[in-house]
Coordinates of C-alpha atoms in Angstrom, one line a residue:
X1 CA -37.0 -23.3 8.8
X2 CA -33.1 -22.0 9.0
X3 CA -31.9 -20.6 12.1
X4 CA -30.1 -18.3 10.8
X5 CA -31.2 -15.1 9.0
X6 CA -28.5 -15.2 6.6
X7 CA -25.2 -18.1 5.6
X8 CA -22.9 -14.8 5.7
X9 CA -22.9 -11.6 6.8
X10 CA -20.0 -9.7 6.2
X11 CA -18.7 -6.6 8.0
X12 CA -16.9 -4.0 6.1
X13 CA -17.5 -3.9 2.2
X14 CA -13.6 -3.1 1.1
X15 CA -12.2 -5.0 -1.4
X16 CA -11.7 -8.4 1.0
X17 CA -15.5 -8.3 2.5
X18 CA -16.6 -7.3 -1.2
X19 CA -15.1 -10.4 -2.8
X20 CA -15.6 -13.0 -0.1
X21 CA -19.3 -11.8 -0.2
X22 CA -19.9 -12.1 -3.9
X23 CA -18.6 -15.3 -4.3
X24 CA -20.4 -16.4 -1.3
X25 CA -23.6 -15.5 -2.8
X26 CA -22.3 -16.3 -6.0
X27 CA -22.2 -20.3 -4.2
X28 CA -25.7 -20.0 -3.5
X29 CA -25.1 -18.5 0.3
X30 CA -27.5 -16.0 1.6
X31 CA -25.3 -12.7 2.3
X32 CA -25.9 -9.3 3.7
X33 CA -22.7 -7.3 4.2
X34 CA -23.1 -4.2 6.4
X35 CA -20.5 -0.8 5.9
X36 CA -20.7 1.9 7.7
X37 CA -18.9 4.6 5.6
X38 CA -18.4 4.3 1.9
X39 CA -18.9 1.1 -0.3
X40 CA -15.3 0.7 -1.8
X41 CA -12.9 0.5 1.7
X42 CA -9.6 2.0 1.7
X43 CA -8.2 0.9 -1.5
X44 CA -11.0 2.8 -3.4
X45 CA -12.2 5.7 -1.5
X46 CA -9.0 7.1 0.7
X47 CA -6.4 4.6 -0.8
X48 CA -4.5 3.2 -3.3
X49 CA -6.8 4.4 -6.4
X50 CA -7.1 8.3 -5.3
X51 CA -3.3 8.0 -4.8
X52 CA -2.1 6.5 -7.8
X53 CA -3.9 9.0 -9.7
X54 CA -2.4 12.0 -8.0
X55 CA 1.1 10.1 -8.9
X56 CA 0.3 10.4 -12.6
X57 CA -0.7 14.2 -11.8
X58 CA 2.6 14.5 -10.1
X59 CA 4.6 13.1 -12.8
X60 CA 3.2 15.5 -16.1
X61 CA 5.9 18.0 -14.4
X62 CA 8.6 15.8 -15.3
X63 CA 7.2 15.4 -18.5
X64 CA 6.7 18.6 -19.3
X65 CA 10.1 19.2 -18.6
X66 CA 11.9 16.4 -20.5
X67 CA 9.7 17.5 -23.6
X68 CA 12.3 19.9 -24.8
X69 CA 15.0 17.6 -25.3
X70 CA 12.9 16.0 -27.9
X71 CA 12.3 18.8 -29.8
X72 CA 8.8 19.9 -28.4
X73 CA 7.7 24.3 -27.5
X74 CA 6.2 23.9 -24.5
X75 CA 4.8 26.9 -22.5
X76 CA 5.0 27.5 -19.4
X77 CA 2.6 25.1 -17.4
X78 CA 0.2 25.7 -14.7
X79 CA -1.3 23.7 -12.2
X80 CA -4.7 23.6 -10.9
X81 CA -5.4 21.5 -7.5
X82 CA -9.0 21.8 -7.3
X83 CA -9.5 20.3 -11.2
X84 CA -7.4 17.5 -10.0
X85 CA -9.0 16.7 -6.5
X86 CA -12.5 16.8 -7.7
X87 CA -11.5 15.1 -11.1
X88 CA -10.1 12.4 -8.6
X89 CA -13.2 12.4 -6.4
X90 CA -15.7 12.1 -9.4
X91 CA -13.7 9.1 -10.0
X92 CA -13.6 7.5 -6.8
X93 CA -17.5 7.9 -6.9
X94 CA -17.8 6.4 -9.9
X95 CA -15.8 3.4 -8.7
X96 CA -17.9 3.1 -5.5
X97 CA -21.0 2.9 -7.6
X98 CA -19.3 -0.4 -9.1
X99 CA -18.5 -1.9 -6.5
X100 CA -22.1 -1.6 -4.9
X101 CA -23.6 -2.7 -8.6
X102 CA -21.0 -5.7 -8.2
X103 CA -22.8 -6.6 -5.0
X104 CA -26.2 -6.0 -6.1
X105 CA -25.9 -8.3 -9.1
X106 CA -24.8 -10.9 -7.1
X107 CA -27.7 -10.8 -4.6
X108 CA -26.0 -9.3 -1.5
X109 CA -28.2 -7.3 0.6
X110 CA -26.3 -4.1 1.7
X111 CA -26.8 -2.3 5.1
X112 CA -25.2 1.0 4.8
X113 CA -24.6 1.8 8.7
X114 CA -22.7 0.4 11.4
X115 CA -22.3 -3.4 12.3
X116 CA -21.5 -5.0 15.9
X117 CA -20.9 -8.5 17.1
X118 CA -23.3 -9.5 19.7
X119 CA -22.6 -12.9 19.8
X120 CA -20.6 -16.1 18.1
X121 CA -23.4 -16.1 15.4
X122 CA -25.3 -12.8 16.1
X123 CA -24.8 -9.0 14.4
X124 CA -26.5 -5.9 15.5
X125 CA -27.0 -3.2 13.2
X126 CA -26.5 0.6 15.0
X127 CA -28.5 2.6 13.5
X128 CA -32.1 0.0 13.0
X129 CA -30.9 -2.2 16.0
X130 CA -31.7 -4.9 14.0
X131 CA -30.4 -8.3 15.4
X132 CA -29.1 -10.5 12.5
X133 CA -28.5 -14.1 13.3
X134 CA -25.3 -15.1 10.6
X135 CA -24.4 -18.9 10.2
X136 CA -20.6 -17.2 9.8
X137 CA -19.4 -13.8 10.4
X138 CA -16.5 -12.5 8.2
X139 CA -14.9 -9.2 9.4
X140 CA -13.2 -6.9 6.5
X141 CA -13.2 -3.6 8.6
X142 CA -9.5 -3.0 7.5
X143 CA -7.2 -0.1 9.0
X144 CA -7.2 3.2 10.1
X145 CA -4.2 5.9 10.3
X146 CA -2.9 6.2 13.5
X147 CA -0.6 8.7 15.2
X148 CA 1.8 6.4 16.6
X149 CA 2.2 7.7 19.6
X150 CA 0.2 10.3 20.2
X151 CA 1.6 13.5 20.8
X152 CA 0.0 17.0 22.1
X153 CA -1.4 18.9 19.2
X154 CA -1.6 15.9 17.2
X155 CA -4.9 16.4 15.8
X156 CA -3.8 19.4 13.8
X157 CA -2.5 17.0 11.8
X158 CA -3.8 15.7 8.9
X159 CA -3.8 11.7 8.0
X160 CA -4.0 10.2 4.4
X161 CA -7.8 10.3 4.8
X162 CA -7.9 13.7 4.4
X163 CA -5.2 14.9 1.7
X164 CA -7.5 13.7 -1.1
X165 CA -9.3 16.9 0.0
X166 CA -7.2 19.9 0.7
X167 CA -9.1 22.5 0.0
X168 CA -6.2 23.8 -1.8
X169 CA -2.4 23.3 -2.5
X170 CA -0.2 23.6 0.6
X171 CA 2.8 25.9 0.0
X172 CA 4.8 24.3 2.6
X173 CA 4.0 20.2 4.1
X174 CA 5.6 18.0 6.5
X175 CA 5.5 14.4 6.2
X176 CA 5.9 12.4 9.4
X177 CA 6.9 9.0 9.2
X178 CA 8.8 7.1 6.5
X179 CA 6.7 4.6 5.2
X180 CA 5.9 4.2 1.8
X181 CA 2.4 5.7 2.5
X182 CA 4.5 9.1 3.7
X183 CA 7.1 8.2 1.1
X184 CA 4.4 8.1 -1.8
X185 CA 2.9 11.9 -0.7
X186 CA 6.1 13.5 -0.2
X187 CA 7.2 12.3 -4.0
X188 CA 3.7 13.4 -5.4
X189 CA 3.3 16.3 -3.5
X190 CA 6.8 17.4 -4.0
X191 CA 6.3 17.5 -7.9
X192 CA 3.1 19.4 -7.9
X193 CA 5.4 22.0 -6.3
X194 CA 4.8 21.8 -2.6
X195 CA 8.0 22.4 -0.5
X196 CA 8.2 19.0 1.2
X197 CA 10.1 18.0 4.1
X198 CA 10.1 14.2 6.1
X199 CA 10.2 13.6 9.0
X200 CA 11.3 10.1 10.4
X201 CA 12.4 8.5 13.7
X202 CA 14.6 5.8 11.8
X203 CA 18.0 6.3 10.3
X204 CA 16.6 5.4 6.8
X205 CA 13.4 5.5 5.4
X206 CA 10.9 1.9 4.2
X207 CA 12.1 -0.6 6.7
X208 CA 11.9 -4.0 5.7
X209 CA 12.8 -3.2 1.9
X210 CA 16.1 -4.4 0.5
X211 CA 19.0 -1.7 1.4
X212 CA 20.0 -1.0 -1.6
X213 CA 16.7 -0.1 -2.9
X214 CA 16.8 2.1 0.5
X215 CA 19.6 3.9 0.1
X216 CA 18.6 4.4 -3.5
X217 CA 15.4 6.1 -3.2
X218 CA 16.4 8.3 -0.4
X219 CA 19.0 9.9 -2.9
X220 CA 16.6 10.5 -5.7
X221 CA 14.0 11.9 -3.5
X222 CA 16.2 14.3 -2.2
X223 CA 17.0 15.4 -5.9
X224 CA 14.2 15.7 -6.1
X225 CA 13.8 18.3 -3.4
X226 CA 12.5 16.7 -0.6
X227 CA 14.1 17.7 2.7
X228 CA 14.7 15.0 4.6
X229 CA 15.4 14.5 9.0
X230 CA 16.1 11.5 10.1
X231 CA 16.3 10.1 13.6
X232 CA 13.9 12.5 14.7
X233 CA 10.1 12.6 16.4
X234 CA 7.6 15.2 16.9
X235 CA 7.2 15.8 20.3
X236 CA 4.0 18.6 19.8
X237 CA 2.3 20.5 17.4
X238 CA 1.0 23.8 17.8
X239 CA -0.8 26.6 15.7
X240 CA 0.5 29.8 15.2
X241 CA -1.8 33.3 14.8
X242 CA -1.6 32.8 10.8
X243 CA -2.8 29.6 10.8
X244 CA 0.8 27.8 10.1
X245 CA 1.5 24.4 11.9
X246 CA 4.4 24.6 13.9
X247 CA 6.4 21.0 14.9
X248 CA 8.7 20.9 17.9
X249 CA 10.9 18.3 17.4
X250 CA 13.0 16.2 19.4
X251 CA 16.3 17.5 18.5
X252 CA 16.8 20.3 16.0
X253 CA 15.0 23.7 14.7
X254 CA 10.9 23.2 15.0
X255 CA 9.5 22.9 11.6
X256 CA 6.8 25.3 10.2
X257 CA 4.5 24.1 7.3
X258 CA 1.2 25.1 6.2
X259 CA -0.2 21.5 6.4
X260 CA 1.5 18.4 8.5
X261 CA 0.7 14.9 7.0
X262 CA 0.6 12.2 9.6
X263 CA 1.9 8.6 8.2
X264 CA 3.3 7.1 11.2
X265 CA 1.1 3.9 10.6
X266 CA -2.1 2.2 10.6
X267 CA -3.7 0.0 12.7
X268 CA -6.5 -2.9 12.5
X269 CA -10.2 -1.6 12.7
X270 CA -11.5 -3.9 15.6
X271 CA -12.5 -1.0 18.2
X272 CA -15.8 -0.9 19.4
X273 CA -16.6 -4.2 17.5
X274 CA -17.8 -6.4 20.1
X275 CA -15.3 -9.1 18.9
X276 CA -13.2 -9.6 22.5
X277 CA -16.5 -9.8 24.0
X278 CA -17.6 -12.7 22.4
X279 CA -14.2 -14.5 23.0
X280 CA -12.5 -13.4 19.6
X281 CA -8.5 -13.1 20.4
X282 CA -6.9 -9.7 19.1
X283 CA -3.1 -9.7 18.6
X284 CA -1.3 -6.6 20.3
X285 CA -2.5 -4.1 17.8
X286 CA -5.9 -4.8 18.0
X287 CA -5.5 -7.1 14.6
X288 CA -7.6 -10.1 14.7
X289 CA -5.6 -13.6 15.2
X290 CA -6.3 -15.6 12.5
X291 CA -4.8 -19.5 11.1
X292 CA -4.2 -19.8 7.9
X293 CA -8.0 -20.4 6.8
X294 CA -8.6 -17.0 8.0
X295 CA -10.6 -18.1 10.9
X296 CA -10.6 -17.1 14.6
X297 CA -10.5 -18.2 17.9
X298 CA -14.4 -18.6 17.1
X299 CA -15.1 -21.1 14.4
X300 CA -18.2 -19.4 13.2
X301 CA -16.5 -16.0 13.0
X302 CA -13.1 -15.1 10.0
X303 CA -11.5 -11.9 9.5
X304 CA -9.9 -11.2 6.1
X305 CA -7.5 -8.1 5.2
X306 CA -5.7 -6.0 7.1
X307 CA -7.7 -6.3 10.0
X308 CA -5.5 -9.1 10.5
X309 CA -2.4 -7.5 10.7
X310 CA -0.9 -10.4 8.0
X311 CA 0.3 -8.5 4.3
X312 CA -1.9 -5.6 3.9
X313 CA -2.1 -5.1 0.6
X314 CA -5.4 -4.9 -1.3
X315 CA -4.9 -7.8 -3.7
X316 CA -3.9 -10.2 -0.7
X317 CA -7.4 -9.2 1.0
X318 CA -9.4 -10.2 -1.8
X319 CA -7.2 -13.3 -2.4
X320 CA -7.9 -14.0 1.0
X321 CA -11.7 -13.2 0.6
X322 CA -12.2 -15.7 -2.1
X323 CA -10.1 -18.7 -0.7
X324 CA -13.0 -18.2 2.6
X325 CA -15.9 -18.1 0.4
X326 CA -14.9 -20.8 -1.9
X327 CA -13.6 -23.0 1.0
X328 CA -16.7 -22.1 3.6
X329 CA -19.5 -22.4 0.8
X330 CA -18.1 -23.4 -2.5
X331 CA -16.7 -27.0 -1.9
X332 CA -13.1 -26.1 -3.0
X333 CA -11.1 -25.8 0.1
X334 CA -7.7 -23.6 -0.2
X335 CA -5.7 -20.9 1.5
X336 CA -3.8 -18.1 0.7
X337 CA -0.4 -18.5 0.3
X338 CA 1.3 -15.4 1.7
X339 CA 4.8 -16.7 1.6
X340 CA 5.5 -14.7 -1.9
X341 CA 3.6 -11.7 -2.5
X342 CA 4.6 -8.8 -5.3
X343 CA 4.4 -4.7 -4.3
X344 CA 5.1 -1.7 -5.6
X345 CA 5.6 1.7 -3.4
X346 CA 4.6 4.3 -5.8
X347 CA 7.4 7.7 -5.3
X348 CA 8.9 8.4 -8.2
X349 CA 11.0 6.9 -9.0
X350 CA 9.3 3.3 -8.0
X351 CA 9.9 0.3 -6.6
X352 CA 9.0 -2.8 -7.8
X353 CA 9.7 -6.1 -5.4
X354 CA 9.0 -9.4 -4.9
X355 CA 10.5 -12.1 -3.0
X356 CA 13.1 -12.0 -0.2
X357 CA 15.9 -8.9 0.5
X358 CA 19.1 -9.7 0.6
X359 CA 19.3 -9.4 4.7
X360 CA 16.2 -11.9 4.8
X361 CA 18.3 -14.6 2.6
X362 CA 21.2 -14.3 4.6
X363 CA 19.1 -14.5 8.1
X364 CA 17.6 -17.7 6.4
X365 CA 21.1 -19.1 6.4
X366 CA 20.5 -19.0 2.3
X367 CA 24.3 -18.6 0.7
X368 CA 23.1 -16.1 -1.5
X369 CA 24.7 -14.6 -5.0
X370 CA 23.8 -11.0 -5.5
X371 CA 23.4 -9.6 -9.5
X372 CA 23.0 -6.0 -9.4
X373 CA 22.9 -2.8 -12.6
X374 CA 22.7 0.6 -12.4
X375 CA 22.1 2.7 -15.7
X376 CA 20.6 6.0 -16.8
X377 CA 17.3 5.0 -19.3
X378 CA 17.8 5.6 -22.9
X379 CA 15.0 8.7 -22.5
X380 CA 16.9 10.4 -20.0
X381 CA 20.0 10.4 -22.3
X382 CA 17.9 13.0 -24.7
X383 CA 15.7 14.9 -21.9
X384 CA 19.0 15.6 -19.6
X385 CA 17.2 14.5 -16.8
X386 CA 19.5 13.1 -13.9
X387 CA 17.9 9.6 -13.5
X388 CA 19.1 6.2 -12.8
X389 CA 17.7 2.6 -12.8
X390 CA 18.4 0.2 -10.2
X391 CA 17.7 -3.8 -10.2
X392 CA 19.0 -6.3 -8.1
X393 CA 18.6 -10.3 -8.4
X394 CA 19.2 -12.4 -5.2
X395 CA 20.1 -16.0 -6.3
X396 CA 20.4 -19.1 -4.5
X397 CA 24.0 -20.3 -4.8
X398 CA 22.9 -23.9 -4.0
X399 CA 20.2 -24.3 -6.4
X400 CA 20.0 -21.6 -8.6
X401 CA 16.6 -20.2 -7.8
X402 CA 15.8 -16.8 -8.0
X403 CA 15.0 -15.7 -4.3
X404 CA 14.3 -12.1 -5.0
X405 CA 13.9 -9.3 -7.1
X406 CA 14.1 -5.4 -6.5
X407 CA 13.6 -2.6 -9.2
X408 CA 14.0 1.2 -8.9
X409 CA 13.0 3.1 -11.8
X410 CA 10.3 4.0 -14.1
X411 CA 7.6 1.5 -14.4
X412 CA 9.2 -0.7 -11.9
X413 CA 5.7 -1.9 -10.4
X414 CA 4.6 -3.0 -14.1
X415 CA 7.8 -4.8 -14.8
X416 CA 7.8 -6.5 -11.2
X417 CA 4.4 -8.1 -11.7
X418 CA 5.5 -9.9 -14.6
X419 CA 8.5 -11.0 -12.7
X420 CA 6.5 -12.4 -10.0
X421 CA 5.0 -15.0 -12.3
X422 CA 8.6 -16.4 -13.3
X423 CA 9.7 -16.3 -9.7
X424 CA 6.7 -18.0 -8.2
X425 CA 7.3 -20.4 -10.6
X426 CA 10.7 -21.5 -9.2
X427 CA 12.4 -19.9 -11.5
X428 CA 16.3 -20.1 -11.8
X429 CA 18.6 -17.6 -12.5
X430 CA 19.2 -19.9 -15.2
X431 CA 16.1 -20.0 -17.0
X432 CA 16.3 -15.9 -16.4
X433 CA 19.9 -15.8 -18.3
X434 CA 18.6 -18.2 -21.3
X435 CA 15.4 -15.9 -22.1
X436 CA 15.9 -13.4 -24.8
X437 CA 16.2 -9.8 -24.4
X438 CA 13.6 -7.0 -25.6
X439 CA 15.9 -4.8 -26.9
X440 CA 15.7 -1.8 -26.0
X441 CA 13.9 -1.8 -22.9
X442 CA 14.8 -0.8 -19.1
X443 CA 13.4 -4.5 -18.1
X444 CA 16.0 -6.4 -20.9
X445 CA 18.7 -6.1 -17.7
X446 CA 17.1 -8.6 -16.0
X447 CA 18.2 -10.9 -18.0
X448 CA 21.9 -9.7 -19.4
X449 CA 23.1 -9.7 -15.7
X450 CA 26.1 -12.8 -15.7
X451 CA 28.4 -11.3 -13.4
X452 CA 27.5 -11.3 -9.7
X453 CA 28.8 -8.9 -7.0
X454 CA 29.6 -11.3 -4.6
X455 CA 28.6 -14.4 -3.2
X456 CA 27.5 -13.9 0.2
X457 CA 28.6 -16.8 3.1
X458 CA 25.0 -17.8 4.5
X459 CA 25.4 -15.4 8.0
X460 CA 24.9 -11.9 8.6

């Protein structure tokens, strides 16, 4: 008779816990995974999905707009935020359900409450007390928004939780933080009509992004309306008679808005786990220390996704789901390979990246030759619309190889992902110049671009 109740239980059913736990099972492992709120995790319930679908809602405005250059009577449209929001919710539901049928068909028994570690190989469950006695323990409790610091009043703030469920449209909304979870809202929020202004400590806004692309998308977002104070914080927040939120700020006029978002950051989900107890090492975040097989300073206990604090980004957390399961019970031992990883921030215009910026070549002592265009796309020409696309190739002058690439512009996370396949491939600028253009297309400049700005010495 086993010692152990199950091979793998897994805490938090998100995308990473989901994954690691089906193909765990799927190996012939006995798994229970245990979540406490919603089956689905961030990306599905309060996350990427919900907030990709308000972008499209966002950009019919546009659309609506440009219409009339081509020739189309349009009336005068109307929005309606509550069809939208429950439309979005519905969905979200619906998504849930798969993921739970996903975990059903693959024999994983679910526990729908709370799960704590008691001990290198032991779970408690809060709300039976059941003890569960796990051969391994994978943790996948994710993030959490976080008001970083916390100020006075902060809790009259709002966090990206919630805005899926405004009750209705805000006139008036402040954005603190510049991110591209604070950059994504203001964009969408801004083109449902909501007067939008963002708020941000730093001198620009995504940090860690190539400049250019920086620069770039700070412009167009103020075309686009949004109000933007930099080099600022909130020192309080307070509520006035009618119910408005007002913002002191460090320097400058207070700022009054009918809802304040908070996207000053997130943090790893390890409170209250039991985890330093049983001699698991947190980082200074609370993020669980991990190698690169995902496991801890316990052997019998991994942590996948952004609970680790790595690249927290959904696909990387079930990348990093499966390479555990297959490597733990499958017999095919690999890791993830975060060296080279695609995204997208979703504002509109996008960005589409992948590889290194141009400040991270140059810190790598890389002697780097920089390919850049700028156009207006061939729609805008006829809809009038004041729009430009950006893309930028980093190449290394010593061998050729394309060391990164960074899009601004319509459909520059669709075009990216593509990309990434050549350029995790190895591919050289070469092999980029001697593909043939799609003609015409937005992504054909990828590949006309001969002439570089400059070649940059390999210092800073």
């Amino acid at each position: 008779m086993s010692d152990f109740d199950v091979d793998l239980f897994v805490i938090g059913a998100g995308s990473g816990g989901t994954r690691a736990a089906r193909i765990a099972a799927g190996n012939g492992a006995r798994v229970m995974i245990a979540e406490e709120d919603r089956i689905g995790g961030t990306c599905v319930i309060r996350g990427c999905v919900p907030k990709k679908l308000f972008v499209y809602a966002s950009r019919f405005a546009d659309d609506f707009e440009d219409a009339a250059g081509f020739g189309w009577t349009v009336g005068k449209p109307s929005f309606d935020w509550p069809t939208l929001r429950d439309a979005v919710a519905n969905e979200v539901t619906r998504l849930s359900g798969l993921y739970r049928k996903g975990l059903d068909g693959a024999g994983v028994a679910i526990r729908e409450e709370r799960a704590v570690v008691e001990g290198p190989n032991e779970v408690r469950l809060a709300k039976s007390g059941e003890l569960i006695r796990a051969r391994h323990i994978l943790v996948a409790t994710g993030g959490y928004p976080a008001f970083d610091p916390p100020i006075p009043g902060g809790e009259l703030g709002i966090s990206s939780n919630e805005v899926f469920h405004l009750p209705s449209l805000p006139k008036r909304m402040l954005v603190v933080g510049g991110g591209y979870i604070a950059l994504e809202f203001a964009s969408l929020f801004a083109r449902l009509g909501v007067a939008v202004t963002l708020l941000h400590r730093g001198d620009n806004v995504l940090r860690g992004f190539d400049e250019d692309i920086r620069v770039r998308l700070r412009e167009a977002l103020s075309h686009a309306g949004i109000s933007f104070r930099l080099g600022c914080t909130v020192d309080r927040i307070e509520e006035l008679p009618d119910g408005t939120r007002r913002a002191h700020c460090a320097r400058g006029e207070p700022i009054d808005a009918d809802v304040i978002l908070v996207a000053t950051g997130r943090r790893p989900n390890t409170n209250g786990l039991g985890l330093e107890q049983v001699g698991v090492k947190l980082g200074p975040v609370g993020q669980v220390m991990v190698d690169a097989n995902s496991a801890s300073s316990v052997p019998s206990i991994h942590a996948v996704g952004d609970v680790t604090n790595r690249v927290n980004l959904t696909p990387v957390a079930i990348r990093e789901g499966h390479a555990f399961a297959d490597s733990t019970f499958g017999g095919k031992p690999w890791a993830m390979d975060h060296s080279l990883v695609a995204s997208a921030v979703f504002t509109t215009p996008e960005i589409g990246t992948v590889g290194l910026t141009e400040h991270q070549a140059l810190a790598a002592g890389l002697e780097v030759r920089v390919f850049e265009t700028g156009f207006r796309p061939m729609k805008a020409t006829i809809s009038g619309r004041q729009e430009r696309i950006y893309m930028k190739l980093l190449v290394d002058a010593q061998s050729d190889r394309m060391l990164g690439v960074h899009i601004l512009g319509h459909d520059a996370g669709e075009i990216i992902q593509a990309v990434a396949i050549a350029v995790t491939m190895g591919a050289t600028k070469a092999d980029f110049d001697r593909t043939i253009a799609l003609h015409p297309s937005a992504a054909e400049e990828l590949v006309t671009m001969r002439t570089p700005r400059a070649s940059v010495p390999a210092k800073l």
